[in-house]
Amino acid sequence: VHRSVVFREALLNGRFSDTITTGHPGVITTWLGALGISLQLLFDAAARANYVWISHVAWMTPDNMIAFQKMATLLTAARLAVIVANSVGLVAIFYLARRLWGTAVSLLLTLLLALDPFVAGLSGLLHVDALMTTLSTLALLTLALSFAAHTPHPAPHTPRTHLLTSAILSALAVLAKSPAILLPPLVALLLGVRLLGEGWGRGLATGLATRLATAVRDGFLWLATYLVTLLLFLPALWADPARVWGEISGTASRHVETALRPTYFMGNVAFDHGWTFYPIALAYRLGPVVLVGLLLFVGLWLWRRRWDWTNAILVLWTLLYWVGISLTSKKFDRYALPLVFPLTLLAALGWWWLGERFTRRSWLFTLLIVAQLAYLLPALPFPLSAYNPLLGGGAVAERVLTVGWGEAISVAGSWLAAQPGVMEQTAVSGFPTNLASFFPGQTLLPGRDGEEQADYIIRTVNSVQLAGGVPWQPPGPVELIHTIRFGGREQGWIYRQLDPVRRETAVSHFPSPFSFNNQVQLLGARGRATRQDLLLDVVWQLAAGGENGRYTVKLVVRDENNFVWRQQEDELVNAAYFYPEHWPPNEPTQATYRLDLPGGMPPGNYRVEMTLFDAFSGARLPLLAADGAFQGVFYTLSDVAVSDSQVSSYSALSIVDDKPIGTLPLRLAGQEPLPTSLLSGQTLPLDLLWQADGTLPADLQVQFRLGEETAVSLPISRFASQQWAAGMRLHEKYGLPLPPDVASGVYPVWVQVQTAVNAPIGDPISLGELEVIATDRLFTLPGNIATPLALDFGGVLALRGVTVGETAVLPGGLLDVVLYWQVAQRETAVYTAFVHLVDGNDTIVAQVDQWLGGLPSDIRAENEVIIDRYTLSLPPSLPPGSYRLAVGLYTASDGVRLPISDAAGAEFADNRALLPVVIERK
């Protein structure tokens, strides 16, 4: 529904590039959804209000439960448009099939399809599979008609008209869903086969030029028609074809390479189930009439040995499409729906051939339709719950395939809605979107944290399957209050939790609010860790004028050693996922940011840094206190605790051959690859994955060595080794400082596990090699400094002098400035220097910000001299007068300036030093 609304809004407002709403691309679905919604808006005022609300939603997420409740009011109209389209398509299938196989076969085919639970169930959804099936089926039929003239029994039609019609339908099919891209290769293959086949009896060379010209012409016309249709029905191609290609190819690549979530098949829960998945899934989905008909077709064809173009097209498409979808990792039974048409047609032919042996063939066909109806009716009103009874039906299918489209959850939501007092209660299920549309209370996100808080827990056959045989452990005492049954068997269970955990949902406001650049106010923040995520709850409110901007929130999770464990960026939206221009004025909104906990993250306290960027310029917005005082460029939320029970055994680090550590029950199980090279003075980052197989000695250490140059000993983890549980995998980050004076070369990097008193355990382990590039360093101040200085910057750096190229300048010219710094002590922080040219009113007229000498300050050696050159571009409108240079240093990460004092200890205001140099405009 949301995609249809986005598509409609983009179309009406001329934002054609936004009409590509997903990489499927699902355009035909959004066309029809937009049409159905448009008709509803003409007559339903309540729907118009919900439509406007939904149009403000920036994007859909599973936790936007209010949106799903509002979208439910538009769903029926959008689905009706799809149902009508598929129904009209079924009539067209009958009409075209009759031209090829006659009335009896086409009528049997159409009725079998109309009464097929798999087809009927998917045809009623606002989704892509049924529409692609309908359109690809029509494309196959018109393609078959275009080739029928080349059989011994031509039909009265225009072959080229059908060929071009198949091109239009093929384009519409691929706009419905990208796997229909397999239709063009099928057409090319058939044109090539026809080119060779027509000359087979007369000799391949006879009339080759004419046949080749015809094939090329037909192929060109087909392709041109196909491309024009794509252009007409996908408006995004008019505005941004590169984006369209990126969306579609990116989605296709992801589906080929990996599935987003595991599925159940033949007792296994996995991401990819191989080549046997679709044949077995189809056997359960086709139904007894079609399955037996297929067996008849194969047997009778082998006996009759009849073959023609139409049969060839059907079989070729079946094989091509099966191979195509089997190559992808992501597999669901609904992806095989386009194969149901050719297989059902072949089954209808099998029954037709069998019927040739009977004088009362109509009785046989009537019996087949009754049997198909008997297969469908028990599954209503949820036809997708039907499975082939010849293979054991749903009871056996539960042990073979992933079952359920969330129907049981929807039924559970409706049942709960009829119970008293549920408006103030909570519920959780495996598919929260299905539940939110029917349950009037609060729907929680799935997972252990959601289950602990829920008043009601909904379990389904699907959730049992995905547990992989592991029995469900309720978070607390529960009672079964309702069993959901349809399709002849139990489909789900509703449990009431007797003692749910009550967590504080509202975030306390700060005594004094902060603001980012007086545009967005930060009223409160709270961090908490669940078993899977680190959650940051933030209360925002727009300041005056803040609604005119778009913003990006950057979140960085750091440990006590300043290592980054997770970072992500999100667009700033409110709880309803509205952009700021749609926020209610003067109303706080609470947003929750969810960061996945990295696998093996050590227990301990972490801090979260929150930065706000202007989404258009990319500039970081300064954090201001209530009185306007500058607080840096990010807000820090400290002491977010991750407990050992929340540590995951999974880690994204590269797994290495396990390296045992002496006789300890400890192994090095993985590491992040070393960087190729570093500068001398930099810190080598090291990420290691350890696995404990038993109880470890207390306070284990690790020593890192760079060749024979340097060694540093550190605790093996911030989580003391004696607290590690057997089987625990722990990912830890370390830093090995490279000496500033180390020579250039390639060095081996070693790690050695040690006892608490630094006694080695086992042999050193090689982590790889690192190239170190030594930098030239200066430790003596030059003698030609024009203006010597003695300014101290926080005890870290000293400014020893300044030289200005020309003190008389012209508007629009350049001003060259050289600063002479000396390192007082080595620091791990990286500092940025600024040089401002200010007028008599202290207004900045030109400025430059850069690293000292163009390199990060943390690689500098103690007492090192840095010659720092700046070029300021002067404005063309620079007025006459005298100007001064102002200099300062700030931490690159947070924008906080270092304090500055002169030789007498006097401090400079605003941590900015005015240098004793006067610049005059000529």
Coordinates of N, CA and C in Angstrom, one line a residue, residues 4 22 40 105 157 193 251 269 293 315 363 370 393 411 428 469 527 601 608 684 691 707 739 801 915:
S4 N 2.3 1.9 -3.3 CA 1.3 2.5 -4.3 C 1.1 3.9 -4.0
T22 N 10.8 0.0 -5.6 CA 11.5 -1.2 -5.1 C 12.2 -1.8 -6.3
Q40 N -11.1 4.8 -4.5 CA -11.6 4.8 -3.1 C -11.7 6.3 -2.6
V105 N -10.1 -27.9 -24.1 CA -8.9 -27.9 -23.4 C -8.7 -26.6 -22.7
H157 N -4.9 -15.9 -38.1 CA -4.5 -14.7 -37.3 C -3.3 -14.1 -38.0
V193 N 15.7 -21.2 -33.3 CA 15.2 -22.6 -33.6 C 14.4 -22.6 -34.9
T251 N 18.8 -5.4 -6.5 CA 17.9 -6.4 -5.9 C 18.1 -7.8 -6.4
V269 N 16.6 -25.6 8.5 CA 16.4 -24.1 8.5 C 17.6 -23.6 7.9
G293 N -2.6 -35.3 -13.9 CA -2.6 -34.9 -15.3 C -1.3 -34.8 -15.9
V315 N 7.4 -26.3 -22.6 CA 8.4 -27.0 -21.9 C 9.7 -26.2 -21.7
W363 N -18.3 -36.0 -19.0 CA -18.4 -36.6 -17.6 C -17.0 -36.6 -16.9
V370 N -15.0 -31.0 -10.3 CA -15.5 -31.2 -9.0 C -14.4 -31.6 -8.0
G393 N -1.1 -33.9 2.3 CA -1.7 -32.6 2.6 C -0.9 -31.8 3.6
V411 N -5.7 -13.8 12.0 CA -6.8 -14.4 12.7 C -6.7 -14.2 14.2
V428 N 2.7 -9.8 20.7 CA 3.9 -10.0 19.9 C 3.7 -11.3 19.0
G469 N 13.5 -27.2 15.5 CA 13.4 -28.3 16.4 C 13.7 -28.0 17.8
G527 N 19.9 5.1 26.6 CA 20.4 4.0 25.9 C 20.1 2.7 26.7
M601 N 30.7 -9.0 20.9 CA 31.0 -7.7 21.5 C 31.2 -8.0 23.0
V608 N 27.5 6.2 23.4 CA 27.0 6.4 22.1 C 27.1 7.9 21.8
L684 N 48.3 0.8 14.8 CA 47.8 -0.4 14.1 C 46.6 -0.9 14.7
Q691 N 38.1 -17.8 21.3 CA 37.0 -18.8 21.8 C 37.6 -19.5 23.0
G707 N 57.6 -6.9 14.4 CA 59.0 -7.4 14.2 C 59.7 -7.4 15.5
P739 N 56.2 3.2 16.5 CA 57.1 4.3 16.9 C 57.2 5.4 15.8
G801 N 55.7 30.4 15.9 CA 55.9 31.6 15.1 C 54.9 31.6 13.9
L915 N 46.8 36.9 16.4 CA 48.3 37.0 16.2 C 48.7 38.4 16.0

